[in-house]
Coordinates of C-alpha atoms and ligand atoms in Angstrom, one line a residue:
Chain A
X1 CA 35.2 92.3 43.4
X2 CA 33.2 92.6 40.1
X3 CA 30.0 92.6 42.1
X4 CA 31.0 95.6 44.3
X5 CA 31.6 97.7 41.2
X6 CA 28.4 99.7 40.3
X7 CA 26.9 99.1 37.0
X8 CA 27.4 102.6 35.6
X9 CA 31.1 102.4 36.1
X10 CA 31.2 99.6 33.5
X11 CA 29.2 101.4 30.8
X12 CA 31.4 103.1 28.2
X13 CA 30.8 106.9 27.9
X14 CA 32.5 107.0 24.5
X15 CA 31.4 103.9 22.6
X16 CA 32.1 105.4 19.2
X17 CA 35.8 105.9 20.0
X18 CA 38.3 103.1 19.5
X19 CA 40.3 102.2 22.6
X20 CA 43.4 104.1 21.3
X21 CA 45.5 106.9 22.9
X22 CA 43.0 109.8 22.4
X23 CA 40.2 108.1 24.2
X24 CA 42.5 107.1 27.0
X25 CA 43.9 110.7 27.2
X26 CA 40.4 112.2 27.4
X27 CA 39.3 109.9 30.2
X28 CA 42.5 110.3 32.1
X29 CA 42.1 114.1 31.9
X30 CA 38.5 114.1 33.1
X31 CA 39.4 111.7 35.9
X32 CA 42.2 114.0 37.1
X33 CA 40.2 117.3 37.1
X34 CA 37.1 115.7 38.7
X35 CA 38.8 113.8 41.5
X36 CA 37.9 115.7 44.7
X37 CA 40.9 116.2 46.9
X38 CA 43.3 115.3 44.1
X39 CA 46.2 117.6 43.2
X40 CA 44.6 118.5 39.8
X41 CA 41.0 118.9 41.0
X42 CA 39.1 121.8 39.2
X43 CA 35.9 123.1 40.7
X44 CA 32.8 122.6 38.4
X45 CA 32.5 126.4 37.9
X46 CA 35.9 126.4 36.1
X47 CA 35.3 123.4 33.9
X48 CA 34.9 125.3 30.7
X49 CA 35.4 123.4 27.4
X50 CA 35.3 125.1 24.0
X51 CA 34.7 123.4 20.6
X52 CA 35.3 124.7 17.1
X53 CA 32.3 123.7 14.9
X54 CA 33.1 123.3 11.2
X55 CA 35.3 120.2 10.8
X56 CA 35.4 119.5 14.6
X57 CA 31.7 118.8 15.4
X58 CA 30.3 118.5 11.9
X59 CA 31.4 118.2 8.2
X60 CA 33.0 121.2 6.5
X61 CA 34.0 119.6 3.2
X62 CA 33.8 120.3 0.3
X63 CA 32.5 123.7 1.4
X64 CA 31.5 125.1 4.8
X65 CA 27.8 124.5 5.4
X66 CA 27.2 128.2 5.8
X67 CA 28.6 128.8 2.3
X68 CA 26.2 126.0 0.9
X69 CA 23.4 127.9 2.7
X70 CA 24.4 131.2 1.2
X71 CA 24.6 129.8 -2.3
X72 CA 21.2 128.1 -2.0
X73 CA 19.8 131.4 -0.8
X74 CA 21.2 133.2 -3.8
X75 CA 19.5 130.7 -6.1
X76 CA 16.2 131.1 -4.2
X77 CA 16.4 134.9 -4.2
X78 CA 17.5 135.2 -7.9
X79 CA 14.0 135.8 -9.3
X80 CA 13.8 139.0 -7.3
X81 CA 17.3 140.1 -8.4
X82 CA 17.5 140.0 -12.2
X83 CA 20.7 142.1 -12.0
X84 CA 22.5 139.1 -10.5
X85 CA 22.5 137.5 -14.0
X86 CA 25.3 139.8 -15.0
X87 CA 27.0 140.5 -11.6
X88 CA 29.7 138.5 -10.0
X89 CA 29.8 136.7 -7.7
X90 CA 26.1 136.1 -8.1
X91 CA 26.4 135.2 -11.8
X92 CA 28.9 132.5 -11.0
X93 CA 26.8 131.0 -8.3
X94 CA 23.7 130.9 -10.6
X95 CA 25.8 129.3 -13.4
X96 CA 27.7 126.9 -11.2
X97 CA 31.0 128.7 -12.2
X98 CA 32.8 128.4 -8.9
X99 CA 36.0 129.7 -10.5
X100 CA 34.4 133.0 -11.2
X101 CA 33.0 133.1 -7.7
X102 CA 36.4 132.3 -6.2
X103 CA 37.9 135.1 -8.3
X104 CA 35.9 137.7 -6.4
X105 CA 37.7 136.7 -3.2
X106 CA 36.8 138.0 0.2
X107 CA 35.0 141.0 -1.2
X108 CA 32.7 138.6 -3.2
X109 CA 32.1 136.4 -0.1
X110 CA 31.1 139.5 1.9
X111 CA 28.7 140.6 -0.9
X112 CA 27.1 137.2 -0.7
X113 CA 26.8 137.3 3.1
X114 CA 25.2 140.8 2.9
X115 CA 22.8 139.8 0.2
X116 CA 21.6 136.6 1.9
X117 CA 21.7 137.3 5.6
X118 CA 21.3 141.0 6.3
X119 CA 18.6 143.6 5.8
X120 CA 16.2 141.4 7.8
X121 CA 15.4 140.9 11.5
X122 CA 17.1 138.3 13.6
X123 CA 13.8 136.4 13.8
X124 CA 13.4 136.4 10.0
X125 CA 16.9 135.1 9.6
X126 CA 16.4 132.4 12.3
X127 CA 13.4 131.2 10.4
X128 CA 15.2 131.2 7.1
X129 CA 18.1 129.1 8.6
X130 CA 15.7 126.7 10.3
X131 CA 13.7 126.2 7.1
X132 CA 16.9 125.6 5.1
X133 CA 18.5 123.2 7.7
X134 CA 15.3 121.2 7.7
X135 CA 15.3 120.5 3.9
X136 CA 18.9 120.8 2.6
X137 CA 20.9 117.7 1.9
X138 CA 24.6 117.4 1.3
X139 CA 25.8 115.8 -2.0
X140 CA 28.1 113.0 -0.7
X141 CA 25.9 111.5 1.9
X142 CA 22.5 112.9 1.0
X143 CA 21.7 113.5 4.6
X144 CA 20.5 116.7 6.4
X145 CA 23.5 118.7 7.6
X146 CA 22.5 118.2 11.2
X147 CA 23.0 114.5 10.7
X148 CA 26.6 115.1 9.5
X149 CA 27.7 115.7 13.0
X150 CA 30.4 113.5 14.4
X151 CA 29.0 110.9 16.8
X152 CA 32.2 110.6 18.8
X153 CA 32.2 114.3 19.4
X154 CA 28.5 114.2 20.4
X155 CA 29.4 111.5 22.9
X156 CA 32.4 113.6 24.1
X157 CA 30.2 116.7 24.7
X158 CA 27.7 114.6 26.8
X159 CA 30.5 112.9 28.7
X160 CA 32.1 116.3 29.6
X161 CA 28.7 117.7 30.7
X162 CA 28.0 114.7 32.8
X163 CA 31.3 115.4 34.5
X164 CA 30.3 119.0 35.3
X165 CA 31.8 120.7 32.3
X166 CA 30.1 123.6 30.6
X167 CA 30.5 123.1 26.8
X168 CA 30.7 126.0 24.4
X169 CA 31.0 126.3 20.6
X170 CA 33.6 128.9 19.5
X171 CA 33.4 129.0 15.7
X172 CA 34.3 131.2 12.8
X173 CA 30.7 130.6 11.7
X174 CA 28.1 133.3 12.3
X175 CA 26.2 132.9 15.5
X176 CA 22.8 133.5 13.8
X177 CA 23.5 130.6 11.5
X178 CA 24.3 128.2 14.4
X179 CA 22.0 129.0 17.2
X180 CA 18.8 127.8 15.6
X181 CA 19.9 124.1 15.7
X182 CA 22.9 123.6 18.1
X183 CA 20.8 122.8 21.1
X184 CA 19.0 119.9 19.3
X185 CA 22.2 118.7 17.5
X186 CA 24.7 119.0 20.3
X187 CA 22.8 119.9 23.5
X188 CA 24.5 123.3 23.4
X189 CA 22.0 126.2 24.1
X190 CA 22.2 129.5 22.2
X191 CA 24.0 131.4 24.9
X192 CA 26.8 128.9 24.8
X193 CA 27.4 129.5 21.1
X194 CA 30.2 132.0 20.4
X195 CA 30.9 133.0 16.8
X196 CA 31.3 135.7 14.2
X197 CA 28.7 138.4 14.7
X198 CA 27.0 140.8 12.4
X199 CA 26.3 144.4 13.5
X200 CA 22.7 144.7 14.6
X201 CA 20.4 147.5 15.9
X202 CA 17.1 148.0 17.6
X203 CA 14.4 149.3 15.4
X204 CA 10.6 149.6 15.5
X205 CA 8.4 147.9 12.9
X206 CA 4.6 148.2 13.1
X207 CA 5.0 149.5 16.7
X208 CA 7.0 146.5 17.8
X209 CA 10.8 146.4 18.6
X210 CA 12.9 144.3 16.2
X211 CA 16.6 143.5 15.9
X212 CA 17.7 144.4 12.4
X213 CA 20.8 142.7 10.9
X214 CA 23.0 145.3 9.3
X215 CA 25.4 144.8 6.3
X216 CA 28.5 145.0 8.5
X217 CA 30.5 142.3 10.2
X218 CA 31.0 143.2 13.9
X219 CA 33.5 140.6 15.0
X220 CA 35.4 137.8 13.3
X221 CA 35.7 134.8 15.7
X222 CA 38.6 133.0 13.9
X223 CA 42.3 132.6 14.5
X224 CA 43.4 135.3 16.9
X225 CA 39.7 136.3 17.2
X226 CA 38.9 133.0 19.1
X227 CA 40.7 133.9 22.4
X228 CA 39.1 137.4 22.1
X229 CA 35.7 135.8 21.5
X230 CA 36.2 133.5 24.5
X231 CA 37.2 136.4 26.7
X232 CA 34.3 138.6 25.6
X233 CA 31.5 136.1 25.5
X234 CA 32.5 133.5 28.1
X235 CA 34.8 135.5 30.4
X236 CA 36.8 132.5 31.5
X237 CA 39.8 130.7 30.0
X238 CA 38.8 127.1 29.0
X239 CA 40.7 124.2 30.5
X240 CA 40.0 122.0 27.4
X241 CA 39.7 123.0 23.8
X242 CA 38.9 121.1 20.6
X243 CA 39.6 122.1 17.0
X244 CA 40.6 120.9 13.7
X245 CA 42.5 123.6 11.7
X246 CA 45.0 126.4 11.9
X247 CA 42.1 128.7 12.7
X248 CA 42.0 127.0 16.1
X249 CA 45.7 127.4 16.9
X250 CA 45.4 130.5 19.0
X251 CA 42.4 129.0 20.9
X252 CA 44.4 126.0 21.8
X253 CA 47.5 128.1 22.7
X254 CA 45.3 130.3 24.9
X255 CA 43.8 127.3 26.6
X256 CA 47.3 125.7 27.1
X257 CA 48.7 128.9 28.6
X258 CA 46.6 128.8 31.7
X259 CA 47.7 127.3 35.0
X260 CA 46.8 123.7 36.2
X261 CA 45.7 120.8 34.1
X262 CA 44.9 121.5 30.4
X263 CA 43.6 119.4 27.5
X264 CA 44.1 120.4 23.8
X265 CA 42.8 118.2 20.9
X266 CA 42.8 118.4 17.1
X267 CA 40.6 116.3 14.9
X268 CA 42.6 115.2 11.9
X269 CA 40.6 114.3 8.8
X270 CA 42.2 111.1 7.7
X271 CA 39.3 109.0 6.5
X272 CA 38.6 109.5 2.8
X273 CA 36.2 106.6 2.8
X274 CA 33.9 107.3 5.7
X275 CA 34.3 111.1 5.5
X276 CA 37.1 113.2 3.8
X277 CA 40.9 113.2 4.0
X278 CA 42.7 116.6 4.0
X279 CA 45.1 118.7 6.0
X280 CA 48.1 120.8 5.0
X281 CA 47.0 121.9 1.6
X282 CA 43.3 122.1 1.9
X283 CA 41.5 125.4 1.1
X284 CA 38.8 124.5 3.7
X285 CA 40.0 123.6 7.2
X286 CA 43.7 123.8 6.5
X287 CA 45.6 122.0 9.2
X288 CA 49.3 122.8 9.0
X289 CA 51.0 124.9 11.6
X290 CA 48.6 123.8 14.3
X291 CA 49.5 120.1 13.5
X292 CA 53.2 120.8 13.9
X293 CA 52.5 122.6 17.2
X294 CA 50.3 119.7 18.4
X295 CA 53.1 117.2 17.6
X296 CA 55.7 119.4 19.2
X297 CA 53.8 120.1 22.4
X298 CA 52.1 116.7 22.8
X299 CA 48.5 117.9 22.2
X300 CA 46.1 115.1 21.4
X301 CA 45.6 114.5 17.7
X302 CA 42.6 112.3 16.7
X303 CA 43.0 110.4 13.4
X304 CA 39.4 109.9 12.4
X305 CA 40.3 106.8 10.5
X306 CA 42.1 105.1 13.3
X307 CA 40.6 106.5 16.5
X308 CA 36.9 106.7 15.7
X309 CA 34.9 103.4 15.5
X310 CA 31.9 105.2 14.0
X311 CA 31.8 108.7 12.4
X312 CA 28.1 109.4 11.8
X313 CA 25.1 108.0 13.6
X314 CA 23.6 106.9 10.3
X315 CA 26.7 104.9 9.3
X316 CA 27.2 101.3 10.5
Chain B
X1 CA -5.0 117.6 54.0
X2 CA -2.1 119.5 55.6
X3 CA -0.3 116.3 56.2
X4 CA -0.3 115.3 52.5
X5 CA 1.4 118.6 51.6
X6 CA 5.1 118.1 51.3
X7 CA 7.3 120.2 53.7
X8 CA 9.1 122.1 50.9
X9 CA 5.8 123.5 49.6
X10 CA 5.4 125.4 52.8
X11 CA 8.8 127.0 53.0
X12 CA 8.8 130.6 51.7
X13 CA 11.3 131.0 48.7
X14 CA 11.1 134.8 49.1
X15 CA 11.3 135.5 52.8
X16 CA 12.6 139.1 52.5
X17 CA 9.6 140.1 50.4
X18 CA 6.5 141.5 52.1
X19 CA 3.3 139.6 51.1
X20 CA 2.2 142.4 48.8
X21 CA 1.3 142.4 45.1
X22 CA 4.9 142.1 43.5
X23 CA 5.7 138.9 45.4
X24 CA 2.3 137.4 44.5
X25 CA 2.8 138.4 40.9
X26 CA 6.3 136.8 40.8
X27 CA 5.1 133.5 42.3
X28 CA 2.0 133.4 40.1
X29 CA 4.1 133.9 37.0
X30 CA 6.6 131.2 37.9
X31 CA 3.7 128.8 38.7
X32 CA 2.1 129.5 35.3
X33 CA 5.3 128.9 33.2
X34 CA 6.4 125.8 35.1
X35 CA 3.1 124.0 35.2
X36 CA 3.5 121.0 32.9
X37 CA 0.6 120.6 30.7
X38 CA -0.7 124.0 31.5
X39 CA -1.6 126.5 28.8
X40 CA 1.4 128.8 29.6
X41 CA 4.0 126.1 30.2
X42 CA 7.5 127.2 29.0
X43 CA 10.2 124.5 28.5
X44 CA 13.2 125.0 30.8
X45 CA 15.4 125.8 27.8
X46 CA 13.4 128.9 27.1
X47 CA 13.2 130.1 30.7
X48 CA 15.6 133.0 30.3
X49 CA 15.5 135.9 32.8
X50 CA 17.6 139.0 32.5
X51 CA 18.6 141.4 35.3
X52 CA 20.0 144.9 35.2
X53 CA 22.7 145.3 37.8
X54 CA 23.2 148.9 39.1
X55 CA 20.1 149.8 41.2
X56 CA 18.4 146.5 40.4
X57 CA 20.7 144.0 42.1
X58 CA 23.0 146.3 44.1
X59 CA 23.3 150.0 45.2
X60 CA 24.0 152.6 42.6
X61 CA 23.7 155.8 44.7
X62 CA 25.2 158.3 45.1
X63 CA 27.5 157.2 42.2
X64 CA 27.7 153.9 40.2
X65 CA 30.2 151.6 41.9
X66 CA 32.3 151.4 38.8
X67 CA 32.7 155.2 39.0
X68 CA 33.8 154.9 42.6
X69 CA 36.3 152.3 41.5
X70 CA 37.6 154.5 38.7
X71 CA 38.0 157.5 41.1
X72 CA 39.9 155.4 43.6
X73 CA 42.1 154.1 40.9
X74 CA 42.9 157.7 39.8
X75 CA 44.0 158.5 43.4
X76 CA 46.1 155.3 43.6
X77 CA 47.7 155.9 40.2
X78 CA 48.3 159.7 40.8
X79 CA 51.9 159.4 42.0
X80 CA 52.9 157.9 38.6
X81 CA 51.0 160.7 36.8
X82 CA 52.2 164.1 38.0
X83 CA 50.5 165.7 35.0
X84 CA 47.1 164.9 36.5
X85 CA 47.6 167.7 39.1
X86 CA 46.8 170.2 36.4
X87 CA 44.6 168.1 33.9
X88 CA 40.9 167.8 34.2
X89 CA 39.0 165.5 34.9
X90 CA 41.9 164.0 37.0
X91 CA 42.6 167.3 38.8
X92 CA 39.0 167.4 40.0
X93 CA 39.1 163.9 41.2
X94 CA 42.3 164.4 43.2
X95 CA 41.0 167.6 44.7
X96 CA 37.5 166.3 45.4
X97 CA 36.0 168.9 43.0
X98 CA 33.2 166.9 41.5
X99 CA 31.8 170.0 39.8
X100 CA 35.0 170.3 37.7
X101 CA 34.8 166.5 36.9
X102 CA 31.2 166.7 35.9
X103 CA 32.0 169.7 33.6
X104 CA 34.2 167.4 31.5
X105 CA 31.1 165.4 30.6
X106 CA 31.2 162.1 28.6
X107 CA 34.7 162.9 27.2
X108 CA 36.0 163.3 30.7
X109 CA 34.4 160.0 31.8
X110 CA 35.9 158.2 28.8
X111 CA 39.4 159.6 29.7
X112 CA 39.0 158.2 33.2
X113 CA 37.9 154.8 31.9
X114 CA 40.9 154.7 29.5
X115 CA 43.4 155.8 32.1
X116 CA 42.2 153.4 34.8
X117 CA 41.1 150.2 33.0
X118 CA 42.9 149.9 29.6
X119 CA 46.5 149.4 28.5
X120 CA 46.6 146.2 30.7
X121 CA 45.7 142.6 30.2
X122 CA 42.3 141.2 31.1
X123 CA 44.0 139.2 33.9
X124 CA 45.7 142.3 35.3
X125 CA 42.4 144.2 35.3
X126 CA 40.5 141.3 36.9
X127 CA 43.1 141.2 39.7
X128 CA 42.8 145.0 40.1
X129 CA 39.0 144.8 40.4
X130 CA 39.1 141.9 42.8
X131 CA 41.6 143.7 45.1
X132 CA 39.5 146.8 45.1
X133 CA 36.2 145.0 45.7
X134 CA 37.8 143.2 48.6
X135 CA 38.8 146.4 50.5
X136 CA 36.6 149.3 49.3
X137 CA 33.7 150.4 51.5
X138 CA 30.8 152.7 50.6
X139 CA 30.3 155.9 52.6
X140 CA 26.7 155.5 53.8
X141 CA 26.8 152.0 55.1
X142 CA 30.5 151.4 55.5
X143 CA 30.2 147.9 54.0
X144 CA 31.9 146.2 51.1
X145 CA 30.0 146.8 47.8
X146 CA 29.3 143.1 47.4
X147 CA 27.3 143.3 50.6
X148 CA 25.3 146.2 49.2
X149 CA 23.3 143.7 47.1
X150 CA 19.6 143.5 47.6
X151 CA 18.7 140.4 49.6
X152 CA 15.1 140.2 48.0
X153 CA 16.7 140.1 44.6
X154 CA 19.3 137.5 45.6
X155 CA 16.4 135.3 46.8
X156 CA 14.5 136.0 43.5
X157 CA 17.5 134.9 41.5
X158 CA 17.8 131.6 43.5
X159 CA 14.0 131.1 43.3
X160 CA 14.0 131.5 39.5
X161 CA 17.0 129.1 39.1
X162 CA 15.4 126.5 41.3
X163 CA 12.5 126.7 38.9
X164 CA 14.7 126.0 35.9
X165 CA 15.4 129.5 34.8
X166 CA 18.8 130.6 33.5
X167 CA 19.6 134.0 35.1
X168 CA 21.6 136.6 33.3
X169 CA 22.9 140.1 34.1
X170 CA 22.4 142.6 31.3
X171 CA 24.1 145.8 32.6
X172 CA 25.5 149.1 31.3
X173 CA 28.5 148.3 33.5
X174 CA 31.6 146.9 31.9
X175 CA 31.8 143.1 31.9
X176 CA 35.4 143.1 33.1
X177 CA 34.3 145.0 36.2
X178 CA 31.4 142.6 37.0
X179 CA 32.7 139.1 36.2
X180 CA 35.2 138.8 39.0
X181 CA 32.6 138.8 41.7
X182 CA 29.1 138.1 40.3
X183 CA 29.3 134.3 40.8
X184 CA 30.0 134.7 44.5
X185 CA 27.5 137.6 45.0
X186 CA 24.6 136.4 42.9
X187 CA 25.4 132.9 41.8
X188 CA 25.7 134.2 38.2
X189 CA 28.8 132.8 36.3
X190 CA 31.0 135.0 34.1
X191 CA 29.4 133.7 30.8
X192 CA 26.0 134.8 32.0
X193 CA 27.1 138.4 32.5
X194 CA 26.3 140.7 29.6
X195 CA 27.6 144.3 29.7
X196 CA 29.4 147.1 28.0
X197 CA 32.7 145.8 26.4
X198 CA 36.0 147.3 25.7
X199 CA 37.9 146.5 22.5
X200 CA 40.5 143.9 23.2
X201 CA 43.1 142.0 21.1
X202 CA 45.4 139.0 21.4
X203 CA 49.1 139.9 21.9
X204 CA 52.2 138.0 23.0
X205 CA 54.1 139.0 26.2
X206 CA 57.2 137.0 27.2
X207 CA 56.2 134.3 24.8
X208 CA 52.7 133.9 26.3
X209 CA 49.4 134.9 24.7
X210 CA 47.6 137.7 26.6
X211 CA 44.3 139.6 26.0
X212 CA 45.1 143.3 26.0
X213 CA 42.4 145.9 26.9
X214 CA 42.5 148.7 24.3
X215 CA 41.4 152.4 24.8
X216 CA 38.2 152.0 22.9
X217 CA 34.7 151.1 23.9
X218 CA 33.4 148.2 21.7
X219 CA 29.7 148.0 22.7
X220 CA 27.5 150.0 25.0
X221 CA 25.0 147.8 26.7
X222 CA 22.5 150.4 27.8
X223 CA 19.1 151.6 26.6
X224 CA 18.6 150.4 23.0
X225 CA 21.9 148.5 23.4
X226 CA 20.3 146.1 25.9
X227 CA 18.1 144.1 23.4
X228 CA 21.1 144.1 21.1
X229 CA 23.4 142.8 23.9
X230 CA 20.8 140.1 24.7
X231 CA 20.5 139.1 21.1
X232 CA 24.3 139.0 20.6
X233 CA 25.4 137.4 23.8
X234 CA 22.4 135.3 24.8
X235 CA 20.7 134.6 21.5
X236 CA 17.2 134.2 23.0
X237 CA 14.5 136.6 24.1
X238 CA 14.0 136.6 27.9
X239 CA 10.5 135.8 29.2
X240 CA 11.2 137.8 32.3
X241 CA 13.3 141.0 32.8
X242 CA 14.1 143.1 35.8
X243 CA 15.4 146.7 35.8
X244 CA 15.2 150.0 37.7
X245 CA 15.7 152.9 35.3
X246 CA 14.9 154.3 31.9
X247 CA 18.1 152.5 30.7
X248 CA 16.1 149.3 31.1
X249 CA 13.0 150.5 29.1
X250 CA 14.0 148.9 25.8
X251 CA 15.0 145.6 27.5
X252 CA 11.6 145.4 29.2
X253 CA 9.8 146.3 25.9
X254 CA 11.8 143.7 24.0
X255 CA 10.9 141.1 26.7
X256 CA 7.2 142.1 26.6
X257 CA 7.0 141.9 22.8
X258 CA 7.6 138.1 22.7
X259 CA 4.7 135.6 22.5
X260 CA 3.3 133.8 25.5
X261 CA 3.6 134.6 29.2
X262 CA 5.9 137.6 30.1
X263 CA 7.0 139.2 33.3
X264 CA 8.5 142.7 33.5
X265 CA 9.5 144.4 36.8
X266 CA 11.0 147.7 37.9
X267 CA 12.6 148.3 41.2
X268 CA 11.5 151.7 42.5
X269 CA 13.9 153.3 45.0
X270 CA 11.5 154.7 47.6
X271 CA 13.3 154.0 50.9
X272 CA 15.4 157.0 51.9
X273 CA 15.9 155.5 55.4
X274 CA 17.1 151.9 54.6
X275 CA 18.6 152.8 51.2
X276 CA 17.9 155.8 48.9
X277 CA 14.8 157.5 47.4
X278 CA 15.1 158.8 43.9
X279 CA 13.4 158.5 40.5
X280 CA 12.3 161.0 37.9
X281 CA 14.9 163.7 38.5
X282 CA 17.9 161.6 39.6
X283 CA 21.2 161.9 37.6
X284 CA 22.0 158.3 38.5
X285 CA 19.4 155.7 37.8
X286 CA 16.8 158.1 36.4
X287 CA 13.3 156.4 36.4
X288 CA 10.8 158.5 34.5
X289 CA 9.6 157.2 31.1
X290 CA 9.9 153.6 32.1
X291 CA 7.8 154.2 35.2
X292 CA 5.0 155.8 33.1
X293 CA 5.2 152.8 30.7
X294 CA 5.1 150.3 33.6
X295 CA 2.1 152.0 35.0
X296 CA 0.3 152.2 31.6
X297 CA 1.1 148.5 30.7
X298 CA 0.7 146.9 34.1
X299 CA 4.3 145.9 34.6
X300 CA 5.2 145.1 38.2
X301 CA 6.7 148.0 40.1
X302 CA 8.4 147.2 43.4
X303 CA 8.4 149.9 46.1
X304 CA 11.5 149.1 48.1
X305 CA 9.9 150.7 51.1
X306 CA 6.6 148.9 51.0
X307 CA 7.4 145.6 49.3
X308 CA 10.7 144.6 50.8
X309 CA 10.8 143.3 54.4
X310 CA 14.6 143.5 54.4
X311 CA 16.9 145.3 51.9
X312 CA 20.4 144.1 52.8
X313 CA 21.5 140.9 54.6
X314 CA 23.4 143.0 57.2
X315 CA 20.3 145.0 58.2
X316 CA 17.8 143.8 60.7
Ligands
CA1 CA1 37.1 124.2 11.9
CA2 CA1 20.2 150.2 36.6

């Protein structure tokens, strides 16, 4: 009998996952929806899977990577902005006074975004992001951020695609910050990245058309914005959705509310040693209401400590 | 020598095209960008091609299909709206007085859009569009609108995809009106349809999440909006773009302004017998400035009469 079984059937598509309930649930779901003639078969065209990014596909602690980027940009740009020495939130960033930065709230964050990522063309911003991503290192692991991606999730993306799924990012992060590197990191091309968008407009520079990034947020792809983003950019309801925080709750509910087989999963950060441990009281990636709903409704919850054999490719 | 040539190399990928300059230019371009090791090779990930819809992939005369849909909806909904008997532009539609409708201008058109396609969920609208598309017939050909698609363009889409291109629609039409049928008609899935969008929001109905269509246009994907739509939804500059009117001028300019090999094409409606003939003075699909620019810059211009052997699949 062993001889009649083809070799590929014995290779493990998710080797970084422990053989616990989440891995079994994922494989059982994929088997159900791909079994031709089966009662839960889903045609390939409808196999849409959406993934949150920060905290689901890569590290978001202690600050979102896009915030780290913006802070670095403020420091780089400071010589051209002497006025920042006395203006919050810029003063706080330059002096490492995070309390002063936090005190400026949403308005301060918006000022930082405007100062560091608008008033330039989309191509200039793409180059800026690519340059930063190539050289920046996080503090805890001292690795490039694109190496702080979760190996089990990278395997899961590839496993779903090899089973006919189309994989999308649906993130609160800004699309212009993600698209320069998602294809290389996750195998997800720019047009399958949904996120927060800045207002842009077509202009002419030196006789050539350019897309200018304006100091205005056009759409916030978080919380109740995620189903809206999915509807606007993808135009189809996912049959599987993956997140890690309360900001994903509506995306998972929207996915669950469709007909036929559905798969909802939350990544729970439980591994203080290999990564970080946080949930209900975290200011970044708060997981509270969505965790209760997952438990109540039987959505899959991954404990990074228990369910992942390996977290990063660079770790043993 | 003939024997060593594989059979597939001899089959014609564009059988509905005459063997004139446009067909030769298309094939030469595809050969250039797909030749591995060649100076103009483009990796598959960057083979993005964008297509206008109305007048480029399907008929737009004498009125845009979406306008025909909206007018039919007004007639269907009239019994629930007795006030329309005395209110323009509705009165004009019900009485067949197109002059009165036209007199209400953009404001009137917007009122029609709001009345016929908002205040309902995205799923209700999708069902409404699907039902209409299934039964509506145009007046000249008496065929369903999804049969009024240009067979040479359908072949071109398939030819590009078989050469590793990702094909997108970038249309002034509303995405919600196109996505229900583009996959079946053109092989283009919902997430590869870029268009004008309505503002939407997440609501709860009977305990279930729904996406509600609000009476506000969010983004107009026409003229200078097309490069913006491409940047926002696709995130990559096309290397090939196909249009038919001045509303495509900026999309073609945006495509042309990138580095490396580029292909820009305009469909010129020159066949009054098999389809329609119109250009510089038409109120629908006006082709004037873009035609001058195409001629000046050597973009490919297709004369439907001269370059297409067959226009519709149902015609001989
Ligand atoms: Ca997250
Ligand atoms: Ca058109």
